[in-house]
Short mmCIF file of C-alpha atoms and ligand atoms in Angstrom, two decimals:
data_model
loop_
_atom_site.label_atom_id
_atom_site.label_comp_id
_atom_site.label_asym_id
_atom_site.label_seq_id
_atom_site.Cartn_x
_atom_site.Cartn_y
_atom_site.Cartn_z
CA MET F 159 -98.16 -175.96 49.21
CA HIS F 160 -99.32 -174.38 45.79
CA GLU F 161 -97.31 -175.58 42.65
CA ASP F 162 -95.34 -172.94 41.38
CA ILE F 163 -96.59 -170.93 38.18
CA VAL F 164 -94.07 -171.00 35.45
CA VAL F 165 -93.30 -167.92 33.29
CA ASP F 166 -91.12 -168.10 30.33
CA LEU F 167 -88.78 -165.21 29.75
CA ILE F 168 -87.50 -165.57 26.07
CA ALA F 169 -83.99 -164.47 25.08
CA GLY F 170 -82.41 -165.09 21.83
CA ALA F 171 -80.05 -162.18 20.82
CA ARG F 172 -77.72 -159.57 22.20
CA PRO F 173 -80.59 -156.73 22.80
CA ASN F 174 -82.94 -159.22 24.66
CA PHE F 175 -80.44 -159.85 27.32
CA MET F 176 -80.64 -156.30 28.80
CA LYS F 177 -84.39 -156.23 28.49
CA ILE F 178 -85.00 -159.38 30.44
CA ALA F 179 -82.44 -158.64 33.29
CA PRO F 180 -84.67 -156.12 35.28
CA ILE F 181 -87.84 -158.30 34.93
CA ALA F 182 -85.93 -161.44 36.21
CA LYS F 183 -84.71 -159.23 38.97
CA ALA F 184 -88.11 -157.64 39.93
CA LEU F 185 -89.71 -161.23 39.87
CA ASP F 186 -87.03 -162.40 42.33
CA ARG F 187 -88.02 -159.41 44.55
CA LEU F 188 -91.64 -160.51 44.62
CA GLY F 189 -90.43 -163.69 46.37
CA SER F 190 -91.61 -167.15 47.05
CA GLY F 191 -94.84 -165.85 48.39
CA ALA F 192 -95.96 -164.69 45.04
CA ASN F 193 -96.18 -168.27 43.83
CA ILE F 194 -94.76 -167.48 40.50
CA ARG F 195 -91.50 -168.75 39.11
CA TYR F 196 -89.66 -167.89 36.04
CA ARG F 197 -87.74 -169.96 33.38
CA ILE F 198 -85.13 -168.31 31.21
CA VAL F 199 -85.33 -169.72 27.64
CA HIS F 200 -82.43 -168.76 25.60
CA THR F 201 -82.98 -169.80 21.78
CA GLY F 202 -79.17 -169.60 21.00
CA GLN F 203 -79.70 -167.26 17.95
CA HIS F 204 -76.74 -165.41 19.32
CA TYR F 205 -74.13 -167.72 20.86
CA ASP F 206 -70.67 -166.18 21.08
CA ALA F 207 -69.37 -165.13 24.45
CA ARG F 208 -69.06 -161.69 23.14
CA MET F 209 -72.64 -161.60 22.08
CA SER F 210 -74.45 -163.66 24.54
CA GLY F 211 -72.60 -165.19 27.91
CA ASP F 212 -70.78 -161.78 28.56
CA PHE F 213 -74.04 -160.22 29.11
CA PHE F 214 -75.58 -162.89 31.48
CA ARG F 215 -72.30 -162.65 33.53
CA GLN F 216 -72.02 -158.85 33.70
CA LEU F 217 -75.87 -158.32 34.24
CA GLY F 218 -76.21 -161.00 36.88
CA ILE F 219 -78.87 -162.80 34.86
CA PRO F 220 -79.16 -166.47 36.07
CA GLU F 221 -77.87 -169.04 33.53
CA PRO F 222 -80.67 -169.95 31.13
CA ASP F 223 -82.65 -172.79 32.21
CA ILE F 224 -82.98 -174.08 28.44
CA ASN F 225 -80.87 -173.39 25.63
CA LEU F 226 -82.45 -174.35 22.51
CA GLU F 227 -79.03 -173.69 20.58
CA VAL F 228 -80.53 -172.81 17.03
CA GLY F 229 -77.29 -171.01 16.06
CA SER F 230 -76.78 -169.32 12.60
CA GLY F 231 -78.94 -169.60 9.37
CA SER F 232 -81.32 -167.63 7.19
CA HIS F 233 -84.37 -166.02 8.92
CA ALA F 234 -86.69 -169.00 7.82
CA GLN F 235 -84.05 -171.78 9.16
CA GLN F 236 -83.73 -169.77 12.52
CA THR F 237 -87.57 -169.38 13.00
CA ALA F 238 -88.07 -172.84 11.96
CA LYS F 239 -85.60 -174.02 14.64
CA ILE F 240 -86.70 -172.12 17.52
CA MET F 241 -90.43 -173.02 16.81
CA ILE F 242 -89.76 -176.55 16.78
CA GLY F 243 -87.39 -176.46 19.85
CA TYR F 244 -89.87 -174.21 21.95
CA GLU F 245 -92.73 -176.33 20.95
CA GLN F 246 -91.09 -179.56 22.09
CA LEU F 247 -90.26 -177.57 25.40
CA ILE F 248 -93.81 -176.35 26.09
CA GLN F 249 -95.14 -179.79 25.19
CA SER F 250 -93.02 -181.69 27.50
CA SER F 251 -93.03 -179.00 30.25
CA PRO F 252 -95.72 -176.44 30.09
CA CYS F 253 -95.47 -172.77 31.20
CA ARG F 254 -98.58 -170.48 32.04
CA MET F 255 -97.23 -167.49 30.14
CA THR F 256 -94.88 -166.55 27.67
CA VAL F 257 -92.93 -163.31 27.72
CA VAL F 258 -91.00 -161.90 24.83
CA VAL F 259 -89.22 -158.81 24.59
CA GLY F 260 -88.04 -156.50 21.66
CA ASP F 261 -88.08 -157.46 17.96
CA VAL F 262 -85.59 -160.29 17.03
CA THR F 263 -86.38 -163.63 15.30
CA SER F 264 -86.42 -165.29 18.53
CA THR F 265 -89.45 -163.09 20.00
CA MET F 266 -91.67 -163.68 17.06
CA ALA F 267 -90.97 -167.43 16.79
CA CYS F 268 -91.60 -168.09 20.34
CA ALA F 269 -94.62 -165.94 20.37
CA ILE F 270 -96.36 -167.63 17.67
CA THR F 271 -95.30 -171.04 19.06
CA ALA F 272 -96.77 -170.21 22.55
CA GLN F 273 -100.05 -168.68 21.03
CA LYS F 274 -100.69 -171.71 18.96
CA LEU F 275 -100.48 -173.88 21.91
CA CYS F 276 -102.86 -171.71 23.68
CA ILE F 277 -100.34 -170.20 26.08
CA PRO F 278 -100.90 -166.35 26.66
CA VAL F 279 -98.08 -163.91 25.33
CA ALA F 280 -96.88 -160.87 26.76
CA HIS F 281 -94.80 -158.44 24.69
CA VAL F 282 -92.32 -156.30 26.28
CA GLU F 283 -91.60 -153.35 23.94
CA GLY F 284 -94.79 -154.10 21.99
CA GLY F 285 -96.47 -151.64 19.73
CA ILE F 286 -93.39 -149.83 18.23
CA ARG F 287 -93.42 -149.38 14.62
CA SER F 288 -91.02 -148.03 11.99
CA GLY F 289 -93.38 -148.48 8.97
CA ASP F 290 -90.28 -149.92 7.02
CA TRP F 291 -91.37 -153.39 5.92
CA THR F 292 -87.90 -153.92 4.46
CA MET F 293 -86.55 -154.33 8.20
CA PRO F 294 -86.75 -158.04 9.41
CA GLU F 295 -87.41 -156.55 12.95
CA GLU F 296 -90.48 -154.68 11.56
CA ILE F 297 -92.04 -157.98 10.24
CA ASN F 298 -91.12 -159.55 13.49
CA ARG F 299 -93.01 -156.82 15.47
CA LEU F 300 -96.01 -156.89 13.57
CA ALA F 301 -96.39 -160.83 13.55
CA THR F 302 -95.42 -160.78 17.19
CA ASP F 303 -97.99 -158.12 18.13
CA ALA F 304 -100.66 -159.78 16.25
CA VAL F 305 -100.56 -162.85 18.43
CA THR F 306 -99.84 -160.88 21.53
CA ASN F 307 -102.33 -160.73 24.62
CA TRP F 308 -100.75 -158.10 26.77
CA PHE F 309 -98.55 -155.34 25.79
CA PHE F 310 -95.92 -153.62 28.05
CA THR F 311 -95.17 -150.31 26.21
CA THR F 312 -92.04 -148.16 26.20
CA SER F 313 -93.83 -144.87 24.75
CA ARG F 314 -97.17 -143.09 23.94
CA PHE F 315 -96.41 -143.80 20.30
CA ALA F 316 -96.51 -147.48 20.87
CA ASN F 317 -99.79 -147.01 22.69
CA ASP F 318 -101.19 -145.08 19.76
CA ASN F 319 -99.75 -147.65 17.04
CA LEU F 320 -101.62 -150.48 19.16
CA ARG F 321 -104.90 -148.42 19.52
CA ARG F 322 -104.91 -147.78 15.72
CA SER F 323 -104.47 -151.27 15.12
CA GLY F 324 -107.72 -152.24 17.04
CA VAL F 325 -106.05 -153.28 20.34
CA SER F 326 -108.21 -152.36 23.37
CA ASP F 327 -106.84 -150.20 26.08
CA ASP F 328 -107.11 -152.81 28.87
CA ARG F 329 -104.58 -154.88 26.98
CA VAL F 330 -101.82 -152.28 26.97
CA PHE F 331 -99.46 -151.32 29.88
CA PHE F 332 -97.42 -148.23 29.48
CA VAL F 333 -94.68 -149.01 31.83
CA GLY F 334 -91.51 -147.64 30.47
CA ASN F 335 -88.23 -149.20 28.96
CA THR F 336 -86.62 -152.17 30.58
CA MET F 337 -83.24 -151.46 28.62
CA ILE F 338 -83.15 -148.18 30.70
CA ASP F 339 -83.73 -150.03 34.04
CA THR F 340 -80.51 -152.11 33.20
CA LEU F 341 -78.52 -148.88 31.87
CA LEU F 342 -79.36 -147.03 35.35
CA GLN F 343 -78.65 -150.20 37.56
CA ASN F 344 -75.32 -150.36 36.01
CA ILE F 345 -74.41 -146.85 35.33
CA ASP F 346 -71.73 -146.82 38.19
CA ARG F 347 -70.30 -150.04 37.06
CA LEU F 348 -69.48 -149.04 33.73
CA ARG F 349 -65.90 -149.15 32.88
CA PRO F 350 -63.09 -148.39 30.16
CA PRO F 351 -62.34 -151.44 27.72
CA GLY F 352 -58.67 -152.55 27.98
CA PHE F 353 -57.77 -150.48 24.72
CA TRP F 354 -58.42 -147.00 26.30
CA HIS F 355 -55.14 -145.67 26.86
CA ASP F 356 -53.59 -147.59 24.15
CA ALA F 357 -56.01 -145.95 21.66
CA GLY F 358 -55.37 -142.30 23.04
CA LEU F 359 -59.00 -142.03 24.07
CA THR F 360 -60.28 -139.20 26.11
CA THR F 361 -63.46 -138.06 27.41
CA LYS F 362 -65.46 -136.54 24.78
CA GLY F 363 -62.55 -136.76 22.34
CA PHE F 364 -63.56 -139.84 20.24
CA PHE F 365 -66.89 -141.26 18.32
CA VAL F 366 -68.28 -144.62 18.59
CA LEU F 367 -69.63 -146.48 15.51
CA THR F 368 -72.02 -149.43 15.24
CA LEU F 369 -73.49 -150.86 12.24
CA HIS F 370 -75.17 -154.25 11.44
CA ARG F 371 -78.54 -153.60 9.57
CA PRO F 372 -78.24 -155.73 6.43
CA ASN F 373 -78.93 -152.63 3.96
CA ASN F 374 -75.84 -150.89 5.56
CA VAL F 375 -73.51 -153.62 5.74
CA ASP F 376 -74.28 -156.52 3.30
CA THR F 377 -72.36 -155.24 0.44
CA PRO F 378 -68.83 -154.03 0.51
CA ASP F 379 -69.99 -151.00 -1.65
CA THR F 380 -72.52 -149.53 0.69
CA LEU F 381 -70.45 -150.26 4.05
CA GLY F 382 -67.35 -148.94 2.33
CA ARG F 383 -69.04 -145.61 1.42
CA TRP F 384 -70.29 -145.02 5.06
CA ILE F 385 -66.80 -145.71 6.28
CA GLU F 386 -64.99 -143.35 3.81
CA GLU F 387 -67.70 -140.45 4.71
CA ILE F 388 -67.23 -140.98 8.68
CA GLY F 389 -63.52 -141.02 8.02
CA LYS F 390 -63.77 -137.83 5.93
CA HIS F 391 -65.81 -135.79 8.44
CA THR F 392 -64.30 -136.75 11.88
CA ARG F 393 -61.31 -134.42 11.77
CA GLY F 394 -58.94 -137.47 12.88
CA LEU F 395 -60.46 -138.17 16.22
CA PRO F 396 -60.60 -141.75 16.82
CA VAL F 397 -63.59 -143.66 15.74
CA ILE F 398 -64.20 -146.92 17.83
CA PHE F 399 -65.87 -149.51 15.72
CA PRO F 400 -67.02 -152.67 17.79
CA VAL F 401 -67.51 -154.86 14.65
CA HIS F 402 -70.79 -157.06 14.66
CA PRO F 403 -70.45 -160.66 13.36
CA ARG F 404 -72.38 -159.82 10.33
CA THR F 405 -70.38 -156.71 9.42
CA ALA F 406 -67.23 -158.45 9.90
CA LYS F 407 -67.91 -160.46 6.78
CA THR F 408 -68.23 -157.57 4.83
CA LEU F 409 -65.45 -155.58 6.55
CA SER F 410 -62.85 -158.04 5.51
CA ALA F 411 -63.66 -157.59 2.00
CA LEU F 412 -62.74 -153.80 2.00
CA PRO F 413 -59.16 -152.94 1.02
CA THR F 414 -58.52 -150.25 3.80
CA VAL F 415 -60.36 -148.24 6.44
CA PRO F 416 -59.62 -144.64 7.39
CA SER F 417 -56.48 -144.28 9.83
CA ASN F 418 -58.63 -142.90 12.67
CA PHE F 419 -60.73 -145.93 12.80
CA ARG F 420 -60.18 -148.52 15.50
CA CYS F 421 -61.97 -151.74 14.69
CA VAL F 422 -62.53 -154.14 17.56
CA GLU F 423 -64.43 -157.11 18.80
CA PRO F 424 -68.23 -156.70 20.00
CA GLN F 425 -67.92 -155.14 23.45
CA ALA F 426 -69.53 -156.37 26.60
CA TYR F 427 -72.02 -154.26 28.31
CA PHE F 428 -69.84 -152.28 30.75
CA GLU F 429 -67.25 -151.38 28.29
CA PHE F 430 -69.67 -150.47 25.51
CA ASN F 431 -71.78 -148.14 27.42
CA TYR F 432 -68.65 -146.61 29.11
CA LEU F 433 -67.41 -145.94 25.39
CA VAL F 434 -70.93 -144.39 24.64
CA ARG F 435 -71.22 -142.27 27.68
CA HIS F 436 -67.78 -140.76 27.18
CA SER F 437 -67.91 -140.20 23.61
CA LEU F 438 -68.59 -136.96 21.74
CA ALA F 439 -71.11 -138.63 19.55
CA VAL F 440 -72.55 -142.20 18.60
CA ILE F 441 -73.08 -142.98 14.93
CA THR F 442 -75.23 -146.28 14.76
CA ASP F 443 -77.97 -148.08 13.02
CA SER F 444 -79.16 -149.59 16.04
CA GLY F 445 -82.45 -148.97 17.79
CA GLY F 446 -81.45 -149.56 21.42
CA ILE F 447 -78.23 -147.56 21.42
CA THR F 448 -80.42 -144.55 20.18
CA GLU F 449 -82.45 -145.18 23.64
CA GLU F 450 -79.18 -145.54 25.78
CA ALA F 451 -77.65 -142.28 24.13
CA THR F 452 -80.49 -140.40 24.88
CA VAL F 453 -80.70 -141.29 28.58
CA MET F 454 -76.79 -140.55 28.80
CA GLY F 455 -77.16 -137.22 26.99
CA VAL F 456 -74.76 -138.37 24.18
CA PRO F 457 -75.62 -137.01 20.70
CA CYS F 458 -76.79 -139.91 18.43
CA LEU F 459 -76.47 -139.91 14.61
CA THR F 460 -78.83 -142.77 13.30
CA LEU F 461 -78.08 -144.24 9.78
CA ARG F 462 -81.66 -145.10 8.97
CA ASP F 463 -84.52 -143.29 7.22
CA THR F 464 -87.09 -144.35 9.77
CA THR F 465 -87.19 -145.16 13.65
CA GLU F 466 -89.52 -147.23 15.63
CA ARG F 467 -88.41 -144.96 18.68
CA PRO F 468 -89.65 -141.48 17.66
CA GLU F 469 -89.31 -140.51 21.07
CA THR F 470 -85.69 -140.60 20.87
CA VAL F 471 -85.71 -138.00 18.32
CA GLU F 472 -88.43 -135.82 19.76
CA THR F 473 -87.45 -135.83 23.18
CA GLY F 474 -83.86 -137.33 23.03
CA THR F 475 -80.49 -136.73 21.54
CA ASN F 476 -81.11 -138.86 18.28
CA GLU F 477 -81.51 -137.49 14.63
CA LEU F 478 -82.19 -139.59 11.51
CA VAL F 479 -79.49 -138.87 9.21
CA GLY F 480 -81.09 -141.21 6.57
CA CYS F 481 -79.50 -143.83 4.31
CA LYS F 482 -77.45 -141.67 1.92
CA PRO F 483 -73.81 -141.45 3.08
CA GLU F 484 -73.23 -137.89 1.69
CA ALA F 485 -75.95 -136.62 4.33
CA LEU F 486 -73.82 -137.44 7.17
CA GLY F 487 -71.34 -134.43 7.06
CA PRO F 488 -73.46 -131.66 8.11
CA TYR F 489 -74.74 -133.54 11.35
CA LEU F 490 -71.21 -134.38 12.22
CA GLU F 491 -70.37 -130.71 11.66
CA GLN F 492 -73.00 -129.85 14.41
CA VAL F 493 -71.48 -132.30 16.76
CA LEU F 494 -67.83 -131.05 16.39
CA SER F 495 -68.97 -127.51 16.91
CA GLY F 496 -70.87 -128.27 19.88
CA ARG F 497 -74.25 -127.20 18.32
CA TRP F 498 -76.43 -130.29 19.05
CA LYS F 499 -79.95 -130.10 19.95
CA ALA F 500 -80.79 -129.63 23.63
CA SER F 501 -82.59 -132.88 24.84
CA GLY F 502 -84.71 -134.67 27.96
CA ILE F 503 -85.51 -138.18 28.93
CA PRO F 504 -88.88 -139.78 27.44
CA GLU F 505 -91.75 -140.30 30.16
CA MET F 506 -91.56 -143.31 32.17
CA TRP F 507 -87.83 -144.25 31.39
CA ASP F 508 -86.99 -143.71 35.15
CA GLY F 509 -85.68 -147.23 36.03
CA LYS F 510 -88.63 -148.85 37.48
CA THR F 511 -90.13 -150.51 34.42
CA GLY F 512 -89.08 -154.05 35.55
CA GLU F 513 -90.69 -153.58 38.92
CA ARG F 514 -94.01 -152.23 37.26
CA ILE F 515 -94.19 -155.35 34.92
CA ALA F 516 -93.45 -157.72 37.90
CA GLU F 517 -96.46 -156.19 39.59
CA ILE F 518 -98.74 -156.50 36.71
CA LEU F 519 -97.83 -160.04 35.56
CA PRO F 520 -99.47 -162.16 38.55
CA ARG F 521 -102.75 -160.39 37.75
CA LEU F 522 -102.60 -161.44 34.09
CA ILE F 523 -102.03 -165.08 34.94
CA GLY F 524 -104.97 -164.72 37.34
CA ILE F 525 -102.85 -165.07 40.68
CA THR F 526 -104.27 -162.04 43.15
CA GLN F 527 -101.76 -161.22 45.52
C1 UD1 E 39 -80.05 -159.67 15.23
C2 UD1 E 39 -81.42 -159.33 15.14
C3 UD1 E 39 -81.41 -157.61 15.39
C4 UD1 E 39 -80.57 -157.22 16.35
C5 UD1 E 39 -79.13 -157.81 16.28
C6 UD1 E 39 -78.19 -157.34 17.36
C7 UD1 E 39 -83.22 -160.52 14.04
C8 UD1 E 39 -83.88 -160.49 12.78
N1 UD1 E 39 -82.14 -159.53 13.98
O1 UD1 E 39 -79.34 -159.39 13.99
O2 UD1 E 39 -82.66 -157.22 15.64
O3 UD1 E 39 -80.43 -155.85 16.50
O4 UD1 E 39 -79.17 -159.26 16.15
O5 UD1 E 39 -77.01 -158.13 17.39
O6 UD1 E 39 -83.41 -161.10 14.79
N2 UD1 E 39 -73.07 -164.41 14.38
C9 UD1 E 39 -72.04 -164.87 15.13
N3 UD1 E 39 -72.16 -164.89 16.38
C10 UD1 E 39 -73.16 -164.71 17.27
C11 UD1 E 39 -74.48 -164.45 16.43
C12 UD1 E 39 -74.17 -164.32 15.09
O7 UD1 E 39 -71.36 -165.27 14.46
O8 UD1 E 39 -73.06 -164.95 18.37
C13 UD1 E 39 -73.32 -164.28 12.97
C14 UD1 E 39 -74.58 -165.33 12.46
O9 UD1 E 39 -73.80 -166.49 12.03
C15 UD1 E 39 -74.80 -164.40 11.13
C16 UD1 E 39 -74.42 -162.83 11.56
O10 UD1 E 39 -73.67 -163.01 12.59
O11 UD1 E 39 -74.06 -164.60 10.17
C17 UD1 E 39 -75.98 -162.52 11.88
O12 UD1 E 39 -76.68 -162.96 12.98
P1 UD1 E 39 -78.22 -163.10 13.39
O13 UD1 E 39 -78.63 -163.75 14.42
O14 UD1 E 39 -78.66 -163.61 11.95
O15 UD1 E 39 -78.70 -161.73 12.99
P2 UD1 E 39 -78.07 -160.41 13.46
O16 UD1 E 39 -77.68 -159.56 12.35
O17 UD1 E 39 -77.24 -160.26 14.55
#
């Protein structure tokens, strides 16, 4: 009887959970014959039920085997705590490979820690770049990819970025998008949030708004200007605003929000994506939401100057509005007059990415099936 080979799946913050779910499921399907076992390591970067536990429950992800419970802090504090916790874990109970996903602080901290202990790293969603070094996620992407052995990529843009930075093609696997696997697996389970009727929502009769990037939400002045501009150009249609904890702090300092705004708690996965699917458009500064909106064919207005996901603009429903609130009006006008661009689905976003990754992983660890 062989001893199981352990692979760590790292998850720390909300956008990680939907990315590990299909990988865990696909590894489960490989079955015990594959001799490969995964361990879910939650760093605890996000810890509220609404930012974390709800996602595990709804998406059927097994409870984390380990929770490092790092909690809030500055980026340096979170990075340091995650590294210390993960180093202790690997030293006391080693794994044979560390799989990190996305671009959050937990991704970078665990990748560096593993590689320094000579544990190979695979990065799911590797290679994407915004080119904007003011975004902490871009630093996380650069640092993670510098110590990654194998890259599972979501787009040809990512492959090109990696090639340009000197990564050889045999380390890059263009497999598609695990976040879209999760969306397609759950599309029939999406359901309206409890406030649907109370808020007077009707299909294609409201907007969804999410904001959490430090440069948009960390000062009342900037956040207030965005909100005012959105209020001015949405013709009184409801704007459903699930407020991220980071944004809540600044929002509470604003004297008022427009009367068509409905500020709600962060939503669980089924409810949030139901809202997106049935909305007229999404206004956001998130990256992942631009991908989900693209697949659901919903117009997406991104309040950023750059994107690390250019396929959502070239092929999908996304447009970059930029960082100046006064630029938003004409985009909302296009939505309201039904003149949004035609769109399609990016290559390989077909719901089978987790399976592709699970097929490749054993080969990388040296197990031939
Ligand atoms: C993080 C990720 C970002 C991701 C976002 C999604 C990094 C650098 N950023 O940003 O890429 O898009 O998550 O949500 O990793 N807080 C709570 N409850 C929680 C989690 C956080 O109240 O469950 C508070 C924290 O105390 C902190 C603030 O929210 O004050 C921000 O959390 P933090 O983990 O620092 O980063 P995010 O802004 O969430």
